[in-house]
Amino acid sequence: MFFQTLFTGSLEAVVIIDMSWNRMGVELNGLKEDMPGTSWDVQPHMNHEAMPILVPTPIKPPPVQMEHPNAIVHPHLPQPQHSLLSAPYMEPELTPEMIQHGWRKYWSKRESRPYFWNKLTGESLWEMPTMKPQFDPVTDPLGICGPGAPSAQPGLQLGMKRRSSEECVGSPAPKRMALSGPWDLDVPTNVVIYERTPLNIPHPHPIVEVFRCNLANKLRSCFQELCHSRESINAPKDCFNRWLMERKVIDTGTDPLLPSSCSPEISDCMYREVINDIPIKLVRPKFTGDARKQLSRYAESAKKLIESRNASPESRKIVMWNVEDTFNWLRRTVGSSFDDFQDRLAHLREQCQPHLTETVKESIEGICLKIYHLSSDYAKKIKDKHLEILREQGVPEPNYNSVMTNSRKVWCYPVQFSTLCPRLPQVDFLNDRDQTHLRFQGETLVINTQYLHKLDFLYRMSCFDDRKMEYFLTRVWMLLKRYNTYLGGSHSTQTSLPVTVMECLNKEFGVTFECFASPLNCYFKQYCSAFPDIDSYFGSRGPILELKAVSGSFAANPPYSEELMEAAVNHFERLLAESTEPLSFIVFIPEWRDPAPQALLKLEASPFKRKQVVVPNFEHEYRHGFQHILPKSELNLKCAHGTVVVWLQNNNGFHQWGPIEDRVEALLESFRPGRERERDRQELLSPPRTTNVSGPGAQDVPHTPTTQPHVIVANQPTQEKVVS
């Protein structure tokens, strides 16, 4: 606790900041009012009884000098109204020349002070406008030889801030215009959670991040080499990514990327996917000739495997007999159809696969164990290197085992650190048209400038230990490096719902929170992500499996990991069973039926299921997982599988956001391919009006000054691609 007294004439304000991570209050003349911090907006219609839904910044911000010379306040606390300052307020008057040029003076009820509006140009100013000096365009075309512009009237004391109402207690919520793009970062939250423990791990460091990512890439290459050398197959596509997700569901280690403390050590996900590719990877052929070749290759590979391994006599006998029978059938069969070859392959696989699995089981388990043990060793090396950097800079070692239990309810807020951040090295950057290049230690990473502006917005809203933006580019570089390593060139785990779908979810079902997102592909500024350490600087609420939600409306589009999807469904059902307040989860998962994953079966049998619909394959689109580096013409991906949409809601959530027919129809319509392009085209044809038009028959409507967006998006036609 710390106290600071502000003296403003006859007013004495005692500002009290509670550093217990969940409350901030202001006392004025004995009257106490609670208020949320400016970084977390909440929806006004949510009402929670006896619930301290207040989250202050845990880092003490630098004091800011007010207009009054004897008063300083902190930027997250409300400021006194200008009328309360001890200095007299002198209202400026417009000269006849200014009135002739269209300037008018109006009174702002929100700000309780005058502002100036030009009816000819639509310009709004808080300060007294100044007239440009007259000059001769022939002798002085630049106007630099004439007298200077007249200064404002003496004694005029006006605030430097354009929108002081954002920091006032009693004023209405201001209209803020965030940067434009495929997101809506102005949507306030309606999610209430239980207060959580701050992170007790070191802050990310770029040198450590380079070391971690090099070891992760080395581990990925080792997995490929083991599959090729031991089983003569390539590593299953995206298997390593799904292994990381599956391990993190049960991992209790401290490294954010590599698993280091899991039980059991053998991954079911990795074991299952490698076994499915033994003896060869099967695909659905397009032509009859391809079906015949695949049958022949499977039989030859099965024979080679059973002869080269230490298989039991019974397994060897059965496999060899079925292989020889298949070869005889191929020799004497002429003109067989596509279905005949596929049926024969299914029969051969049914007879041989159990014996092949038993033969290679020990070898596959050895691959899984080796990868896990290497990951644990790498995680220990990363931790030692990180602690070494902290000791060099005099930062104490964090207490990884400290736990704080708390049952207080708060509005959802970004993950915070309880540890100190060491000094971070600088990153070089270069703007190249629509992209920005960031370079550290000779490695250059690229991001679209529009998405860099998005990260800048999220960083200013959520990061409290770097108000001067000294580490912004460094942390953006670490973010890009982490996700590049995690994805490994595959975008499938980061595909996101179309913008039109997210708009519909927010409008029709009150969704304000994404359960599976990242700073690069999030639509709302409230989201959960995979890496709380680096994503927290950009607004992440941490992993969804650690979020203890009480109320709110969520959208869940999980990555295609069966273990992660099942764990998420179990977590949603547990939250719904424990909460009596409005709580809703709209889940989007692929329609896989052969075989159906456990997550889909649990969703269909859930007691909280209110409705289920299916969006057919090739009739909807997703956004590319690399949308932050691709041009806009390559973002849309046709989905090759159906998508199941399931509403999980408790009774209060169903009454408030229930899937009635009109809402569901609007959601299905938002999935229609081309809706996003139509939306962008409509914005181009009918841009929002930014100025008022004066003329005969037109009525001038003054408006108070607003902050203009600093990014303008040029919409382009898009092309269609397919994602499976």
Short mmCIF file of N, CA and C in Angstrom, two decimals, residues 503-583:
data_model
loop_
_atom_site.label_atom_id
_atom_site.label_comp_id
_atom_site.label_asym_id
_atom_site.label_seq_id
_atom_site.Cartn_x
_atom_site.Cartn_y
_atom_site.Cartn_z
N GLU A 503 -17.97 -11.11 -36.14
CA GLU A 503 -18.92 -10.00 -35.98
C GLU A 503 -20.30 -10.51 -35.60
N CYS A 504 -20.73 -11.59 -36.25
CA CYS A 504 -22.04 -12.16 -35.95
C CYS A 504 -22.08 -12.73 -34.53
N LEU A 505 -21.02 -13.41 -34.11
CA LEU A 505 -20.98 -13.96 -32.76
C LEU A 505 -21.10 -12.87 -31.71
N ASN A 506 -20.44 -11.74 -31.95
CA ASN A 506 -20.52 -10.64 -31.00
C ASN A 506 -21.90 -9.98 -31.02
N LYS A 507 -22.48 -9.81 -32.20
CA LYS A 507 -23.76 -9.13 -32.32
C LYS A 507 -24.92 -9.99 -31.83
N GLU A 508 -24.93 -11.28 -32.20
CA GLU A 508 -26.08 -12.13 -31.92
C GLU A 508 -25.96 -12.88 -30.60
N PHE A 509 -24.75 -13.25 -30.20
CA PHE A 509 -24.57 -14.10 -29.02
C PHE A 509 -23.72 -13.44 -27.94
N GLY A 510 -23.40 -12.17 -28.08
CA GLY A 510 -22.67 -11.44 -27.04
C GLY A 510 -21.27 -11.94 -26.79
N VAL A 511 -20.63 -12.60 -27.77
CA VAL A 511 -19.27 -13.13 -27.60
C VAL A 511 -18.28 -11.98 -27.54
N THR A 512 -17.45 -11.97 -26.52
CA THR A 512 -16.40 -10.95 -26.38
C THR A 512 -15.04 -11.56 -26.07
N PHE A 513 -14.93 -12.89 -26.13
CA PHE A 513 -13.71 -13.56 -25.67
C PHE A 513 -13.42 -14.75 -26.56
N GLU A 514 -12.15 -14.91 -26.97
CA GLU A 514 -11.71 -16.05 -27.76
C GLU A 514 -10.90 -16.99 -26.87
N CYS A 515 -11.27 -18.27 -26.88
CA CYS A 515 -10.59 -19.25 -26.03
C CYS A 515 -9.26 -19.71 -26.61
N PHE A 516 -9.14 -19.70 -27.93
CA PHE A 516 -7.91 -20.15 -28.58
C PHE A 516 -7.52 -19.12 -29.63
N ALA A 517 -6.52 -18.32 -29.33
CA ALA A 517 -6.09 -17.28 -30.26
C ALA A 517 -4.63 -16.96 -29.97
N SER A 518 -4.14 -15.92 -30.58
CA SER A 518 -2.79 -15.42 -30.35
C SER A 518 -2.81 -13.92 -30.60
N PRO A 519 -1.80 -13.18 -30.18
CA PRO A 519 -1.77 -11.75 -30.50
C PRO A 519 -1.80 -11.46 -31.99
N LEU A 520 -1.40 -12.42 -32.80
CA LEU A 520 -1.33 -12.20 -34.24
C LEU A 520 -2.66 -12.43 -34.94
N ASN A 521 -3.51 -13.33 -34.44
CA ASN A 521 -4.75 -13.63 -35.15
C ASN A 521 -6.00 -13.36 -34.32
N CYS A 522 -5.88 -12.73 -33.15
CA CYS A 522 -7.06 -12.49 -32.32
C CYS A 522 -7.96 -11.44 -32.96
N TYR A 523 -9.26 -11.57 -32.71
CA TYR A 523 -10.25 -10.59 -33.18
C TYR A 523 -10.60 -9.61 -32.06
N PHE A 524 -10.77 -10.12 -30.82
CA PHE A 524 -10.99 -9.27 -29.65
C PHE A 524 -9.66 -9.05 -28.93
N LYS A 525 -9.65 -8.05 -28.06
CA LYS A 525 -8.46 -7.85 -27.24
C LYS A 525 -8.49 -8.74 -26.00
N GLN A 526 -9.60 -9.47 -25.81
CA GLN A 526 -9.69 -10.46 -24.73
C GLN A 526 -9.57 -11.85 -25.36
N TYR A 527 -8.54 -12.59 -24.99
CA TYR A 527 -8.34 -13.90 -25.59
C TYR A 527 -7.40 -14.72 -24.71
N CYS A 528 -7.44 -16.04 -24.90
CA CYS A 528 -6.48 -16.95 -24.29
C CYS A 528 -5.55 -17.47 -25.38
N SER A 529 -4.32 -17.80 -24.99
CA SER A 529 -3.33 -18.22 -25.98
C SER A 529 -2.43 -19.28 -25.37
N ALA A 530 -1.49 -19.78 -26.18
CA ALA A 530 -0.65 -20.91 -25.78
C ALA A 530 0.52 -20.50 -24.90
N PHE A 531 1.02 -19.26 -25.05
CA PHE A 531 2.25 -18.87 -24.37
C PHE A 531 1.98 -17.64 -23.49
N PRO A 532 1.66 -17.84 -22.22
CA PRO A 532 1.33 -16.69 -21.38
C PRO A 532 2.52 -15.78 -21.11
N ASP A 533 3.75 -16.27 -21.25
CA ASP A 533 4.89 -15.43 -20.91
C ASP A 533 5.10 -14.32 -21.93
N ILE A 534 5.09 -14.63 -23.22
CA ILE A 534 5.33 -13.60 -24.23
C ILE A 534 4.03 -12.97 -24.70
N ASP A 535 2.92 -13.73 -24.72
CA ASP A 535 1.65 -13.19 -25.18
C ASP A 535 1.03 -12.22 -24.19
N SER A 536 1.41 -12.30 -22.91
CA SER A 536 0.78 -11.46 -21.89
C SER A 536 1.05 -9.98 -22.15
N TYR A 537 2.19 -9.64 -22.77
CA TYR A 537 2.46 -8.24 -23.08
C TYR A 537 1.44 -7.67 -24.06
N PHE A 538 0.78 -8.54 -24.80
CA PHE A 538 -0.16 -8.11 -25.84
C PHE A 538 -1.60 -8.51 -25.50
N GLY A 539 -1.89 -8.70 -24.22
CA GLY A 539 -3.27 -8.86 -23.78
C GLY A 539 -3.74 -10.26 -23.53
N SER A 540 -2.89 -11.27 -23.60
CA SER A 540 -3.34 -12.64 -23.39
C SER A 540 -3.79 -12.86 -21.95
N ARG A 541 -4.86 -13.64 -21.81
CA ARG A 541 -5.37 -14.02 -20.49
C ARG A 541 -4.80 -15.36 -20.04
N GLY A 542 -3.80 -15.89 -20.75
CA GLY A 542 -3.20 -17.15 -20.37
C GLY A 542 -3.86 -18.33 -21.06
N PRO A 543 -3.44 -19.57 -20.75
CA PRO A 543 -4.07 -20.76 -21.35
C PRO A 543 -5.52 -20.90 -20.90
N ILE A 544 -6.37 -21.37 -21.79
CA ILE A 544 -7.80 -21.49 -21.48
C ILE A 544 -8.04 -22.53 -20.39
N LEU A 545 -7.20 -23.56 -20.32
CA LEU A 545 -7.39 -24.59 -19.31
C LEU A 545 -7.09 -24.08 -17.90
N GLU A 546 -6.45 -22.93 -17.78
CA GLU A 546 -6.16 -22.34 -16.47
C GLU A 546 -7.07 -21.16 -16.16
N LEU A 547 -8.00 -20.84 -17.04
CA LEU A 547 -8.91 -19.71 -16.83
C LEU A 547 -10.14 -20.19 -16.08
N LYS A 548 -10.38 -19.65 -14.91
CA LYS A 548 -11.54 -20.02 -14.10
C LYS A 548 -12.64 -18.98 -14.31
N ALA A 549 -13.42 -19.19 -15.36
CA ALA A 549 -14.45 -18.23 -15.74
C ALA A 549 -15.69 -18.41 -14.89
N VAL A 550 -16.34 -17.30 -14.57
CA VAL A 550 -17.58 -17.31 -13.80
C VAL A 550 -18.77 -16.97 -14.69
N SER A 551 -18.61 -16.00 -15.55
CA SER A 551 -19.70 -15.60 -16.46
C SER A 551 -19.08 -15.01 -17.71
N GLY A 552 -19.90 -14.91 -18.75
CA GLY A 552 -19.44 -14.34 -20.01
C GLY A 552 -19.78 -15.24 -21.18
N SER A 553 -19.55 -14.73 -22.38
CA SER A 553 -19.83 -15.46 -23.62
C SER A 553 -18.53 -15.66 -24.37
N PHE A 554 -18.22 -16.93 -24.70
CA PHE A 554 -16.93 -17.31 -25.27
C PHE A 554 -17.13 -17.97 -26.63
N ALA A 555 -16.12 -17.83 -27.49
CA ALA A 555 -16.02 -18.58 -28.74
C ALA A 555 -14.77 -19.44 -28.67
N ALA A 556 -14.92 -20.74 -28.97
CA ALA A 556 -13.81 -21.69 -28.86
C ALA A 556 -13.59 -22.37 -30.20
N ASN A 557 -12.47 -22.06 -30.84
CA ASN A 557 -12.08 -22.69 -32.10
C ASN A 557 -10.71 -23.33 -31.87
N PRO A 558 -10.68 -24.52 -31.22
CA PRO A 558 -9.40 -25.09 -30.79
C PRO A 558 -8.58 -25.61 -31.95
N PRO A 559 -7.25 -25.69 -31.79
CA PRO A 559 -6.41 -26.37 -32.78
C PRO A 559 -6.80 -27.84 -32.88
N TYR A 560 -6.45 -28.46 -34.00
CA TYR A 560 -6.89 -29.82 -34.25
C TYR A 560 -5.99 -30.82 -33.54
N SER A 561 -6.04 -30.80 -32.24
CA SER A 561 -5.38 -31.78 -31.38
C SER A 561 -6.46 -32.47 -30.56
N GLU A 562 -6.61 -33.78 -30.73
CA GLU A 562 -7.71 -34.48 -30.08
C GLU A 562 -7.63 -34.38 -28.56
N GLU A 563 -6.44 -34.47 -28.01
CA GLU A 563 -6.29 -34.39 -26.56
C GLU A 563 -6.62 -33.00 -26.05
N LEU A 564 -6.20 -31.98 -26.76
CA LEU A 564 -6.49 -30.61 -26.34
C LEU A 564 -7.98 -30.32 -26.46
N MET A 565 -8.61 -30.77 -27.55
CA MET A 565 -10.04 -30.54 -27.70
C MET A 565 -10.83 -31.24 -26.60
N GLU A 566 -10.46 -32.47 -26.27
CA GLU A 566 -11.15 -33.20 -25.20
C GLU A 566 -10.97 -32.52 -23.86
N ALA A 567 -9.73 -32.07 -23.56
CA ALA A 567 -9.49 -31.37 -22.30
C ALA A 567 -10.28 -30.07 -22.22
N ALA A 568 -10.41 -29.37 -23.35
CA ALA A 568 -11.17 -28.11 -23.36
C ALA A 568 -12.65 -28.37 -23.10
N VAL A 569 -13.22 -29.40 -23.71
CA VAL A 569 -14.64 -29.72 -23.49
C VAL A 569 -14.87 -30.07 -22.02
N ASN A 570 -13.98 -30.87 -21.44
CA ASN A 570 -14.11 -31.21 -20.02
C ASN A 570 -14.03 -29.95 -19.15
N HIS A 571 -13.15 -29.04 -19.51
CA HIS A 571 -13.00 -27.80 -18.74
C HIS A 571 -14.26 -26.94 -18.86
N PHE A 572 -14.83 -26.83 -20.06
CA PHE A 572 -16.05 -26.05 -20.24
C PHE A 572 -17.20 -26.63 -19.42
N GLU A 573 -17.37 -27.95 -19.44
CA GLU A 573 -18.46 -28.56 -18.68
C GLU A 573 -18.27 -28.35 -17.18
N ARG A 574 -17.03 -28.39 -16.71
CA ARG A 574 -16.78 -28.17 -15.29
C ARG A 574 -17.12 -26.73 -14.90
N LEU A 575 -16.75 -25.76 -15.73
CA LEU A 575 -17.09 -24.36 -15.44
C LEU A 575 -18.59 -24.13 -15.46
N LEU A 576 -19.29 -24.74 -16.43
CA LEU A 576 -20.73 -24.57 -16.52
C LEU A 576 -21.44 -25.19 -15.31
N ALA A 577 -20.92 -26.29 -14.80
CA ALA A 577 -21.54 -26.94 -13.65
C ALA A 577 -21.32 -26.15 -12.37
N GLU A 578 -20.22 -25.43 -12.28
CA GLU A 578 -19.90 -24.70 -11.05
C GLU A 578 -20.49 -23.30 -11.00
N SER A 579 -20.88 -22.73 -12.13
CA SER A 579 -21.33 -21.34 -12.18
C SER A 579 -22.86 -21.26 -12.25
N THR A 580 -23.41 -20.30 -11.52
CA THR A 580 -24.84 -20.01 -11.60
C THR A 580 -25.12 -18.72 -12.36
N GLU A 581 -24.10 -18.04 -12.82
CA GLU A 581 -24.26 -16.81 -13.58
C GLU A 581 -24.24 -17.12 -15.07
N PRO A 582 -24.67 -16.18 -15.92
CA PRO A 582 -24.73 -16.46 -17.37
C PRO A 582 -23.37 -16.86 -17.93
N LEU A 583 -23.29 -18.04 -18.52
CA LEU A 583 -22.04 -18.55 -19.05
C LEU A 583 -22.34 -19.33 -20.33
#
